[in-house]
PDB file of C-alpha atoms and ligand atoms in Angstrom:
ATOM      1  CA  MET A   1      44.299  19.707 -15.250  1.00 86.00           C
ATOM      2  CA  GLU A   2      47.443  21.818 -13.924  1.00 92.00           C
ATOM      3  CA  ILE A   3      46.674  24.764 -11.205  1.00 95.00           C
ATOM      4  CA  TRP A   4      49.701  27.948 -11.375  1.00 97.00           C
ATOM      5  CA  PHE A   5      49.377  30.789  -9.098  1.00 97.00           C
ATOM      6  CA  SER A   6      51.466  33.538 -10.337  1.00 97.00           C
ATOM      7  CA  GLU A   7      52.803  36.701  -9.184  1.00 97.00           C
ATOM      8  CA  ASN A   8      53.316  40.132 -11.007  1.00 95.00           C
ATOM      9  CA  GLN A   9      55.663  41.098  -9.520  1.00 92.00           C
ATOM     10  CA  THR A  10      57.053  44.419 -11.277  1.00 91.00           C
ATOM     11  CA  GLY A  11      54.382  44.640 -14.079  1.00 89.00           C
ATOM     12  CA  ASN A  12      57.267  42.754 -16.767  1.00 94.00           C
ATOM     13  CA  PHE A  13      58.633  39.889 -14.085  1.00 94.00           C
ATOM     14  CA  GLY A  14      57.259  37.742 -11.718  1.00 95.00           C
ATOM     15  CA  ILE A  15      57.211  33.825 -10.360  1.00 95.00           C
ATOM     16  CA  LYS A  16      54.849  31.502 -10.896  1.00 96.00           C
ATOM     17  CA  ALA A  17      53.982  28.398  -7.832  1.00 97.00           C
ATOM     18  CA  ARG A  18      52.284  24.570  -8.726  1.00 98.00           C
ATOM     19  CA  VAL A  19      49.223  24.133  -7.108  1.00 98.00           C
ATOM     20  CA  LYS A  20      48.107  21.211  -5.259  1.00 98.00           C
ATOM     21  CA  SER A  21      44.645  22.598  -4.148  1.00 98.00           C
ATOM     22  CA  VAL A  22      43.433  26.385  -2.953  1.00 98.00           C
ATOM     23  CA  LEU A  23      43.143  25.932   0.436  1.00 98.00           C
ATOM     24  CA  LEU A  24      41.489  29.296   1.270  1.00 98.00           C
ATOM     25  CA  HIS A  25      39.977  32.616  -1.485  1.00 98.00           C
ATOM     26  CA  GLU A  26      38.384  35.197   0.262  1.00 98.00           C
ATOM     27  CA  PHE A  27      37.823  39.443   1.012  1.00 98.00           C
ATOM     28  CA  SER A  28      38.541  40.636   3.517  1.00 98.00           C
ATOM     29  CA  PRO A  29      37.229  44.000   4.457  1.00 97.00           C
ATOM     30  CA  PHE A  30      41.132  45.070   3.510  1.00 97.00           C
ATOM     31  CA  GLN A  31      42.493  43.137   0.702  1.00 97.00           C
ATOM     32  CA  GLU A  32      42.454  39.712  -0.829  1.00 98.00           C
ATOM     33  CA  ILE A  33      43.766  36.656   0.492  1.00 98.00           C
ATOM     34  CA  THR A  34      43.946  34.213   0.048  1.00 98.00           C
ATOM     35  CA  VAL A  35      45.754  30.603   1.233  1.00 98.00           C
ATOM     36  CA  TYR A  36      47.477  27.706  -1.084  1.00 98.00           C
ATOM     37  CA  ASP A  37      49.089  24.371  -0.688  1.00 98.00           C
ATOM     38  CA  THR A  38      51.758  24.655  -3.253  1.00 98.00           C
ATOM     39  CA  PHE A  39      53.750  21.531  -4.751  1.00 98.00           C
ATOM     40  CA  GLU A  40      57.536  23.758  -3.945  1.00 98.00           C
ATOM     41  CA  PHE A  41      57.122  25.743  -0.695  1.00 98.00           C
ATOM     42  CA  GLY A  42      54.106  24.050   1.345  1.00 98.00           C
ATOM     43  CA  ARG A  43      51.320  26.943   2.139  1.00 98.00           C
ATOM     44  CA  MET A  44      51.391  29.647   0.927  1.00 98.00           C
ATOM     45  CA  LEU A  45      49.928  33.038   2.079  1.00 98.00           C
ATOM     46  CA  VAL A  46      48.970  35.520  -0.763  1.00 98.00           C
ATOM     47  CA  LEU A  47      47.377  39.273  -0.323  1.00 97.00           C
ATOM     48  CA  ASP A  48      46.206  40.592  -2.820  1.00 97.00           C
ATOM     49  CA  LYS A  49      48.142  38.739  -5.317  1.00 96.00           C
ATOM     50  CA  ALA A  50      50.996  38.957  -4.127  1.00 96.00           C
ATOM     51  CA  VAL A  51      53.083  36.573  -2.131  1.00 97.00           C
ATOM     52  CA  MET A  52      54.072  37.554   2.128  1.00 97.00           C
ATOM     53  CA  PHE A  53      55.217  33.757   2.669  1.00 97.00           C
ATOM     54  CA  THR A  54      55.350  30.104   2.931  1.00 98.00           C
ATOM     55  CA  ASP A  55      56.363  27.778   4.260  1.00 98.00           C
ATOM     56  CA  LYS A  56      59.137  26.498   3.264  1.00 97.00           C
ATOM     57  CA  ASN A  57      60.662  30.110   3.383  1.00 97.00           C
ATOM     58  CA  GLU A  58      59.008  32.264   6.293  1.00 98.00           C
ATOM     59  CA  PHE A  59      61.647  31.554   8.224  1.00 98.00           C
ATOM     60  CA  VAL A  60      64.628  34.026   6.578  1.00 98.00           C
ATOM     61  CA  TYR A  61      62.388  36.881   7.449  1.00 98.00           C
ATOM     62  CA  HIS A  62      61.203  36.895  10.830  1.00 98.00           C
ATOM     63  CA  GLU A  63      64.188  35.712  12.230  1.00 98.00           C
ATOM     64  CA  MET A  64      65.982  38.513   9.841  1.00 98.00           C
ATOM     65  CA  LEU A  65      63.118  41.406  10.055  1.00 98.00           C
ATOM     66  CA  GLY A  66      62.644  40.190  14.391  1.00 98.00           C
ATOM     67  CA  LEU A  67      66.098  38.877  15.723  1.00 98.00           C
ATOM     68  CA  VAL A  68      68.383  41.342  14.334  1.00 98.00           C
ATOM     69  CA  PRO A  69      67.573  44.660  16.462  1.00 98.00           C
ATOM     70  CA  VAL A  70      66.368  42.211  19.746  1.00 98.00           C
ATOM     71  CA  PHE A  71      70.134  41.032  20.033  1.00 98.00           C
ATOM     72  CA  ALA A  72      71.446  43.869  19.238  1.00 98.00           C
ATOM     73  CA  HIS A  73      69.242  45.695  22.078  1.00 98.00           C
ATOM     74  CA  ALA A  74      70.273  45.360  26.234  1.00 98.00           C
ATOM     75  CA  GLY A  75      66.883  45.386  27.423  1.00 98.00           C
ATOM     76  CA  PRO A  76      64.593  44.499  24.596  1.00 98.00           C
ATOM     77  CA  GLU A  77      61.572  44.824  27.215  1.00 98.00           C
ATOM     78  CA  ASN A  78      58.814  46.288  25.125  1.00 98.00           C
ATOM     79  CA  ILE A  79      58.066  45.161  21.822  1.00 98.00           C
ATOM     80  CA  LEU A  80      55.579  46.957  19.040  1.00 98.00           C
ATOM     81  CA  ILE A  81      55.481  44.980  15.422  1.00 98.00           C
ATOM     82  CA  ILE A  82      52.903  47.177  13.061  1.00 98.00           C
ATOM     83  CA  GLY A  83      51.656  44.450  10.507  1.00 98.00           C
ATOM     84  CA  GLY A  84      53.279  40.977  10.961  1.00 98.00           C
ATOM     85  CA  GLY A  85      49.465  39.801  11.870  1.00 98.00           C
ATOM     86  CA  ASP A  86      50.703  36.510  11.040  1.00 98.00           C
ATOM     87  CA  GLY A  87      52.894  36.052  14.611  1.00 98.00           C
ATOM     88  CA  GLY A  88      56.309  35.201  13.028  1.00 98.00           C
ATOM     89  CA  ALA A  89      57.947  38.572  14.222  1.00 98.00           C
ATOM     90  CA  VAL A  90      56.726  37.804  17.148  1.00 98.00           C
ATOM     91  CA  ARG A  91      57.839  34.052  17.640  1.00 98.00           C
ATOM     92  CA  GLU A  92      61.026  35.208  16.940  1.00 98.00           C
ATOM     93  CA  CYS A  93      60.886  38.387  19.371  1.00 98.00           C
ATOM     94  CA  LEU A  94      59.975  36.284  22.276  1.00 98.00           C
ATOM     95  CA  LYS A  95      63.485  33.916  21.523  1.00 97.00           C
ATOM     96  CA  ASN A  96      65.399  36.369  23.262  1.00 97.00           C
ATOM     97  CA  PRO A  97      64.129  36.385  27.330  1.00 96.00           C
ATOM     98  CA  ARG A  98      64.606  39.796  27.888  1.00 98.00           C
ATOM     99  CA  VAL A  99      61.699  40.647  26.043  1.00 98.00           C
ATOM    100  CA  LYS A 100      58.524  41.627  28.973  1.00 98.00           C
ATOM    101  CA  HIS A 101      55.360  42.486  26.171  1.00 98.00           C
ATOM    102  CA  ILE A 102      55.127  42.659  22.423  1.00 98.00           C
ATOM    103  CA  ASP A 103      52.208  45.035  21.361  1.00 98.00           C
ATOM    104  CA  LEU A 104      51.520  43.877  17.661  1.00 98.00           C
ATOM    105  CA  VAL A 105      48.985  46.382  15.792  1.00 98.00           C
ATOM    106  CA  GLU A 106      47.550  44.937  12.381  1.00 98.00           C
ATOM    107  CA  ILE A 107      45.204  45.711  11.258  1.00 98.00           C
ATOM    108  CA  ASP A 108      43.253  42.883   8.996  1.00 98.00           C
ATOM    109  CA  LYS A 109      42.173  40.898  11.351  1.00 98.00           C
ATOM    110  CA  ARG A 110      41.212  37.955   9.240  1.00 98.00           C
ATOM    111  CA  VAL A 111      45.052  37.880   8.859  1.00 98.00           C
ATOM    112  CA  VAL A 112      44.937  36.973  12.367  1.00 98.00           C
ATOM    113  CA  GLU A 113      42.877  34.610  12.099  1.00 98.00           C
ATOM    114  CA  VAL A 114      44.067  32.627   8.517  1.00 98.00           C
ATOM    115  CA  SER A 115      47.041  32.862   9.821  1.00 98.00           C
ATOM    116  CA  GLU A 116      46.217  30.581  13.788  1.00 98.00           C
ATOM    117  CA  GLU A 117      44.362  27.980  10.808  1.00 98.00           C
ATOM    118  CA  PHE A 118      46.468  27.765   8.112  1.00 98.00           C
ATOM    119  CA  PHE A 119      50.170  28.545   9.762  1.00 98.00           C
ATOM    120  CA  PRO A 120      49.627  27.582  13.392  1.00 98.00           C
ATOM    121  CA  LEU A 121      53.494  26.777  13.878  1.00 97.00           C
ATOM    122  CA  ILE A 122      54.097  30.790  12.280  1.00 98.00           C
ATOM    123  CA  ALA A 123      51.489  32.081  14.494  1.00 98.00           C
ATOM    124  CA  SER A 124      52.026  30.014  17.439  1.00 97.00           C
ATOM    125  CA  MET A 125      53.551  32.472  19.704  1.00 98.00           C
ATOM    126  CA  LEU A 126      50.181  34.886  19.235  1.00 98.00           C
ATOM    127  CA  LYS A 127      48.590  33.909  22.033  1.00 98.00           C
ATOM    128  CA  ASP A 128      51.033  34.042  24.529  1.00 98.00           C
ATOM    129  CA  GLU A 129      50.044  36.172  27.664  1.00 98.00           C
ATOM    130  CA  ARG A 130      53.547  38.867  26.792  1.00 98.00           C
ATOM    131  CA  VAL A 131      51.859  39.003  23.475  1.00 98.00           C
ATOM    132  CA  ARG A 132      48.509  41.481  22.573  1.00 98.00           C
ATOM    133  CA  VAL A 133      46.601  41.778  19.779  1.00 98.00           C
ATOM    134  CA  ILE A 134      45.285  44.274  18.003  1.00 98.00           C
ATOM    135  CA  ALA A 135      43.152  45.181  15.553  1.00 98.00           C
ATOM    136  CA  GLU A 136      43.944  48.315  13.942  1.00 97.00           C
ATOM    137  CA  ASP A 137      45.877  51.254  11.311  1.00 97.00           C
ATOM    138  CA  GLY A 138      49.582  51.224  12.964  1.00 97.00           C
ATOM    139  CA  ILE A 139      49.795  54.981  11.566  1.00 96.00           C
ATOM    140  CA  GLU A 140      47.012  56.120  14.125  1.00 96.00           C
ATOM    141  CA  PHE A 141      47.781  53.431  17.259  1.00 96.00           C
ATOM    142  CA  LEU A 142      51.646  55.150  17.073  1.00 93.00           C
ATOM    143  CA  LYS A 143      50.191  58.559  17.930  1.00 91.00           C
ATOM    144  CA  ARG A 144      48.776  57.812  20.800  1.00 92.00           C
ATOM    145  CA  PHE A 145      52.822  56.938  22.141  1.00 91.00           C
ATOM    146  CA  ASN A 146      55.368  59.008  23.123  1.00 91.00           C
ATOM    147  CA  ALA A 147      59.422  57.454  24.581  1.00 90.00           C
ATOM    148  CA  ALA A 148      57.318  53.823  25.481  1.00 95.00           C
ATOM    149  CA  TYR A 149      58.945  51.566  23.097  1.00 98.00           C
ATOM    150  CA  ASP A 150      62.306  49.604  22.671  1.00 98.00           C
ATOM    151  CA  ILE A 151      62.146  48.323  19.230  1.00 98.00           C
ATOM    152  CA  ILE A 152      59.563  49.139  16.864  1.00 98.00           C
ATOM    153  CA  LEU A 153      59.466  46.429  13.799  1.00 98.00           C
ATOM    154  CA  ILE A 154      57.525  47.291  11.034  1.00 98.00           C
ATOM    155  CA  ASP A 155      56.366  44.501   8.950  1.00 97.00           C
ATOM    156  CA  SER A 156      54.142  45.375   6.434  1.00 94.00           C
ATOM    157  CA  THR A 157      52.802  44.951   3.087  1.00 92.00           C
ATOM    158  CA  ASP A 158      54.664  46.909  -0.114  1.00 92.00           C
ATOM    159  CA  PRO A 159      53.607  50.617  -0.573  1.00 90.00           C
ATOM    160  CA  VAL A 160      50.040  50.414  -1.547  1.00 89.00           C
ATOM    161  CA  GLY A 161      46.530  50.972   0.199  1.00 90.00           C
ATOM    162  CA  PRO A 162      46.750  50.544   4.057  1.00 91.00           C
ATOM    163  CA  ALA A 163      50.682  50.378   3.641  1.00 93.00           C
ATOM    164  CA  GLU A 164      51.663  53.614   2.160  1.00 93.00           C
ATOM    165  CA  GLY A 165      51.602  55.233   5.324  1.00 94.00           C
ATOM    166  CA  LEU A 166      54.116  53.033   6.340  1.00 94.00           C
ATOM    167  CA  PHE A 167      56.300  54.148   4.484  1.00 95.00           C
ATOM    168  CA  LYS A 168      55.839  58.059   4.881  1.00 95.00           C
ATOM    169  CA  ARG A 169      57.645  60.590   6.355  1.00 97.00           C
ATOM    170  CA  ASP A 170      55.583  61.771   9.460  1.00 96.00           C
ATOM    171  CA  PHE A 171      55.293  58.038   9.709  1.00 97.00           C
ATOM    172  CA  TYR A 172      59.017  57.729  10.519  1.00 97.00           C
ATOM    173  CA  GLU A 173      58.786  60.573  12.995  1.00 97.00           C
ATOM    174  CA  SER A 174      55.917  59.661  14.728  1.00 96.00           C
ATOM    175  CA  ALA A 175      57.408  55.900  15.012  1.00 97.00           C
ATOM    176  CA  ALA A 176      60.716  58.168  16.443  1.00 97.00           C
ATOM    177  CA  SER A 177      59.088  59.332  18.905  1.00 97.00           C
ATOM    178  CA  ALA A 178      56.693  56.321  20.026  1.00 97.00           C
ATOM    179  CA  LEU A 179      60.769  55.189  20.204  1.00 97.00           C
ATOM    180  CA  LYS A 180      62.281  55.365  24.008  1.00 97.00           C
ATOM    181  CA  ASP A 181      65.799  57.216  23.728  1.00 96.00           C
ATOM    182  CA  ASP A 182      68.035  53.918  23.169  1.00 97.00           C
ATOM    183  CA  GLY A 183      65.479  52.361  21.088  1.00 98.00           C
ATOM    184  CA  ILE A 184      65.894  50.454  17.820  1.00 98.00           C
ATOM    185  CA  PHE A 185      62.870  51.013  14.867  1.00 98.00           C
ATOM    186  CA  VAL A 186      63.129  48.786  11.938  1.00 98.00           C
ATOM    187  CA  ALA A 187      60.808  48.377   8.840  1.00 97.00           C
ATOM    188  CA  GLN A 188      61.237  45.662   5.506  1.00 97.00           C
ATOM    189  CA  THR A 189      61.910  48.152   3.366  1.00 96.00           C
ATOM    190  CA  GLU A 190      61.700  45.846  -0.156  1.00 95.00           C
ATOM    191  CA  SER A 191      64.131  44.636  -3.252  1.00 97.00           C
ATOM    192  CA  PRO A 192      67.575  46.213  -3.733  1.00 97.00           C
ATOM    193  CA  PHE A 193      66.674  45.199  -7.024  1.00 97.00           C
ATOM    194  CA  PHE A 194      63.918  46.598  -7.838  1.00 96.00           C
ATOM    195  CA  ASN A 195      63.083  49.807  -5.719  1.00 96.00           C
ATOM    196  CA  ALA A 196      65.866  51.716  -5.425  1.00 97.00           C
ATOM    197  CA  ASN A 197      64.255  54.884  -5.253  1.00 97.00           C
ATOM    198  CA  LEU A 198      61.852  54.194  -2.118  1.00 96.00           C
ATOM    199  CA  ILE A 199      65.621  52.842  -0.395  1.00 97.00           C
ATOM    200  CA  ARG A 200      67.390  55.910  -0.999  1.00 98.00           C
ATOM    201  CA  ASP A 201      64.182  57.849   0.113  1.00 97.00           C
ATOM    202  CA  ILE A 202      63.241  56.138   3.294  1.00 97.00           C
ATOM    203  CA  ASN A 203      67.045  55.772   4.408  1.00 97.00           C
ATOM    204  CA  MET A 204      67.559  59.690   3.652  1.00 97.00           C
ATOM    205  CA  ILE A 205      64.728  59.613   5.805  1.00 97.00           C
ATOM    206  CA  LEU A 206      65.944  57.790   9.006  1.00 98.00           C
ATOM    207  CA  ARG A 207      69.443  59.069   8.917  1.00 98.00           C
ATOM    208  CA  GLU A 208      67.611  62.457  10.047  1.00 97.00           C
ATOM    209  CA  LEU A 209      65.642  60.770  13.087  1.00 98.00           C
ATOM    210  CA  TYR A 210      69.238  57.995  14.021  1.00 98.00           C
ATOM    211  CA  SER A 211      71.890  58.987  14.921  1.00 96.00           C
ATOM    212  CA  LYS A 212      72.678  54.805  13.158  1.00 98.00           C
ATOM    213  CA  THR A 213      71.100  53.976  10.466  1.00 98.00           C
ATOM    214  CA  TYR A 214      72.082  50.903   8.371  1.00 98.00           C
ATOM    215  CA  LEU A 215      70.327  48.863   5.269  1.00 98.00           C
ATOM    216  CA  TYR A 216      70.758  44.804   5.710  1.00 98.00           C
ATOM    217  CA  LEU A 217      69.973  42.054   3.525  1.00 98.00           C
ATOM    218  CA  ALA A 218      68.196  38.425   3.244  1.00 98.00           C
ATOM    219  CA  SER A 219      67.341  36.127   0.878  1.00 97.00           C
ATOM    220  CA  ILE A 220      63.663  34.624   0.407  1.00 97.00           C
ATOM    221  CA  PRO A 221      63.365  33.165  -2.485  1.00 95.00           C
ATOM    222  CA  VAL A 222      59.463  34.283  -3.592  1.00 95.00           C
ATOM    223  CA  TYR A 223      60.065  38.129  -2.714  1.00 94.00           C
ATOM    224  CA  PRO A 224      60.551  40.211  -6.068  1.00 92.00           C
ATOM    225  CA  GLY A 225      64.372  39.969  -7.122  1.00 92.00           C
ATOM    226  CA  GLY A 226      64.794  36.970  -4.583  1.00 95.00           C
ATOM    227  CA  LEU A 227      66.988  39.655  -2.645  1.00 97.00           C
ATOM    228  CA  TRP A 228      65.447  41.627  -0.022  1.00 98.00           C
ATOM    229  CA  SER A 229      65.965  45.039   2.487  1.00 98.00           C
ATOM    230  CA  PHE A 230      65.191  45.494   6.114  1.00 98.00           C
ATOM    231  CA  THR A 231      66.801  48.862   6.938  1.00 98.00           C
ATOM    232  CA  ALA A 232      67.581  50.141  10.945  1.00 98.00           C
ATOM    233  CA  GLY A 233      67.479  52.966  12.470  1.00 98.00           C
ATOM    234  CA  SER A 234      68.813  53.101  15.801  1.00 98.00           C
ATOM    235  CA  LYS A 235      69.721  55.651  19.013  1.00 93.00           C
ATOM    236  CA  ALA A 236      72.286  54.248  20.858  1.00 98.00           C
ATOM    237  CA  TYR A 237      72.332  50.694  20.229  1.00 98.00           C
ATOM    238  CA  ASP A 238      74.951  49.794  17.262  1.00 98.00           C
ATOM    239  CA  PRO A 239      72.350  47.358  15.434  1.00 98.00           C
ATOM    240  CA  ARG A 240      75.353  45.772  12.874  1.00 98.00           C
ATOM    241  CA  PHE A 241      76.377  43.584  16.009  1.00 98.00           C
ATOM    242  CA  VAL A 242      75.134  41.397  19.385  1.00 98.00           C
ATOM    243  CA  ASN A 243      75.017  43.599  22.686  1.00 98.00           C
ATOM    244  CA  ARG A 244      77.553  42.532  24.703  1.00 97.00           C
ATOM    245  CA  ALA A 245      74.597  42.415  27.199  1.00 97.00           C
ATOM    246  CA  TYR A 246      74.513  38.601  25.205  1.00 97.00           C
ATOM    247  CA  GLU A 247      77.714  36.946  26.153  1.00 96.00           C
ATOM    248  CA  GLY A 248      77.445  34.169  27.059  1.00 93.00           C
ATOM    249  CA  PHE A 249      73.598  33.385  24.909  1.00 94.00           C
ATOM    250  CA  ASP A 250      73.223  29.999  23.978  1.00 92.00           C
ATOM    251  CA  PHE A 251      72.241  31.303  19.825  1.00 93.00           C
ATOM    252  CA  SER A 252      72.876  26.888  19.448  1.00 85.00           C
ATOM    253  CA  ALA A 253      69.870  26.793  16.052  1.00 77.00           C
ATOM    254  CA  GLU A 254      68.922  23.238  18.581  1.00 77.00           C
ATOM    255  CA  GLY A 255      68.409  25.968  22.012  1.00 82.00           C
ATOM    256  CA  LEU A 256      66.166  28.558  19.805  1.00 91.00           C
ATOM    257  CA  GLY A 257      64.835  27.239  16.460  1.00 90.00           C
ATOM    258  CA  LEU A 258      67.666  29.092  14.170  1.00 95.00           C
ATOM    259  CA  ARG A 259      68.026  28.310  10.813  1.00 96.00           C
ATOM    260  CA  TYR A 260      68.952  31.600   9.266  1.00 97.00           C
ATOM    261  CA  TYR A 261      69.966  33.735  12.315  1.00 97.00           C
ATOM    262  CA  SER A 262      73.630  33.158  14.156  1.00 97.00           C
ATOM    263  CA  PRO A 263      75.352  36.291  15.533  1.00 97.00           C
ATOM    264  CA  GLU A 264      77.846  35.929  12.863  1.00 98.00           C
ATOM    265  CA  VAL A 265      74.401  36.177   9.879  1.00 98.00           C
ATOM    266  CA  HIS A 266      73.460  39.056  12.409  1.00 98.00           C
ATOM    267  CA  SER A 267      76.751  41.121  11.493  1.00 98.00           C
ATOM    268  CA  SER A 268      77.570  40.069   7.798  1.00 98.00           C
ATOM    269  CA  SER A 269      73.951  40.744   6.813  1.00 98.00           C
ATOM    270  CA  PHE A 270      74.902  44.875   6.975  1.00 98.00           C
ATOM    271  CA  VAL A 271      78.010  43.903   4.286  1.00 98.00           C
ATOM    272  CA  LEU A 272      76.053  45.396   1.788  1.00 98.00           C
ATOM    273  CA  PRO A 273      77.427  44.315  -2.339  1.00 98.00           C
ATOM    274  CA  ASN A 274      78.752  47.176  -4.613  1.00 98.00           C
ATOM    275  CA  PHE A 275      75.453  47.781  -6.026  1.00 98.00           C
ATOM    276  CA  VAL A 276      73.253  48.045  -2.885  1.00 98.00           C
ATOM    277  CA  GLY A 277      75.915  50.453  -1.182  1.00 97.00           C
ATOM    278  CA  GLU A 278      75.683  52.973  -4.553  1.00 97.00           C
ATOM    279  CA  ILE A 279      72.054  52.843  -4.005  1.00 97.00           C
ATOM    280  CA  LEU A 280      72.234  54.374  -1.013  1.00 95.00           C
ATOM    281  CA  LYS A 281      75.699  56.639  -1.682  1.00 90.00           C
TER     282      LYS A 281
HETATM  283  N1  LIG B   1      54.943  38.950   7.692  1.00 79.04           N
HETATM  284  C1  LIG B   1      54.809  38.704   6.143  1.00 79.04           C
HETATM  285  C2  LIG B   1      56.300  37.784   5.531  1.00 79.04           C
HETATM  286  O1  LIG B   1      56.671  37.259   5.978  1.00 79.04           O
HETATM  287  O2  LIG B   1      56.882  39.624   4.425  1.00 79.04           O
HETATM  288  C3  LIG B   1      54.316  38.991   6.038  1.00 79.04           C
HETATM  289  C4  LIG B   1      54.148  41.133   6.068  1.00 79.04           C
HETATM  290  S1  LIG B   1      52.281  40.747   7.119  1.00 79.04           S
HETATM  291  C5  LIG B   1      51.642  39.334   6.173  1.00 79.04           C
HETATM  292  C6  LIG B   1      51.969  42.227   6.183  1.00 79.04           C
HETATM  293  C7  LIG B   1      50.586  42.534   7.309  1.00 79.04           C
HETATM  294  O3  LIG B   1      50.549  43.989   7.332  1.00 79.04           O
HETATM  295  C8  LIG B   1      49.534  42.138   6.909  1.00 79.04           C
HETATM  296  O4  LIG B   1      49.262  41.322   7.560  1.00 79.04           O
HETATM  297  C9  LIG B   1      48.354  43.760   6.289  1.00 79.04           C
HETATM  298  O5  LIG B   1      47.029  43.551   6.840  1.00 79.04           O
HETATM  299  C10 LIG B   1      48.980  44.553   7.661  1.00 79.04           C
HETATM  300  N2  LIG B   1      48.783  46.002   7.431  1.00 79.04           N
HETATM  301  C11 LIG B   1      49.067  46.658   5.939  1.00 79.04           C
HETATM  302  N3  LIG B   1      48.863  47.750   6.681  1.00 79.04           N
HETATM  303  C12 LIG B   1      48.636  48.592   7.665  1.00 79.04           C
HETATM  304  C13 LIG B   1      48.522  48.728   8.391  1.00 79.04           C
HETATM  305  N4  LIG B   1      48.666  50.632   8.185  1.00 79.04           N
HETATM  306  N5  LIG B   1      48.842  48.646  10.461  1.00 79.04           N
HETATM  307  C14 LIG B   1      48.561  47.893  10.205  1.00 79.04           C
HETATM  308  N6  LIG B   1      48.863  46.696   9.178  1.00 79.04           N
HETATM  309  C15 LIG B   1      49.240  46.688   8.174  1.00 79.04           C
END
């Protein structure tokens, strides 16, 4: 008998994956957590029936969320990541040797524990001495800081439930206050095919807060529409380019284990197809 997992992504469209086995299924205080072993994508983490990442393609999202901001910034010493309890973004940020400390604020500690158990390669750096994992609502945590971070990343679930407030104006304003004067903010901002209004609204807010606000894209097969957006807001550095401070830095795939990111991909990911550029007009 065949087992299939299906994700209803828009109410009218979805994806499905044939499953070898269900490795974990539980309800944390915040969400339903399922780990599937799938034929096509290897292990898959699903939260509230939405695919978060898979063994096969997690590198795309995590390299692009983490490495674009940390290599656009000359000195990304102190980083805050909200969400991202799987550790993928942490793993990528630490590939920049100038990173000294990461606060990872994940509301659901079961996501951290499940990732460490079933996705050891993604969670590989969570025990690093430069990383502090805090089980708290990122919205509340952020309010306690002013001009404290060089980089703030929002690695959240979709704008529902505990993540809903991470897509609102007052959250973006408190994040801008928690950034240093030359800080860079990046949030995952959903699908250009299915969330155009959300992307437009977020860009309008961030343009009020940052002198350099740009959208960039990456191809993620298991996410709605297969094309995913990130929105970068920067107070000083241009997030579209690798900072000159890294001239001569070894970006070879072997050196850093890079499977998607490169300085060329960094810059070209900000070149938008017309239909996406139209969203931002
Ligand atoms: N990194 C994964 C990926 O490849 O897309 C997905 C992101 S990660 C699993 C999303 C995390 O955001 C979840 O673990 C969820 O618990 C967390 N989260 C949602 N709302 C939050 C909040 N208000 N504060 C902190 N973490 C939150």
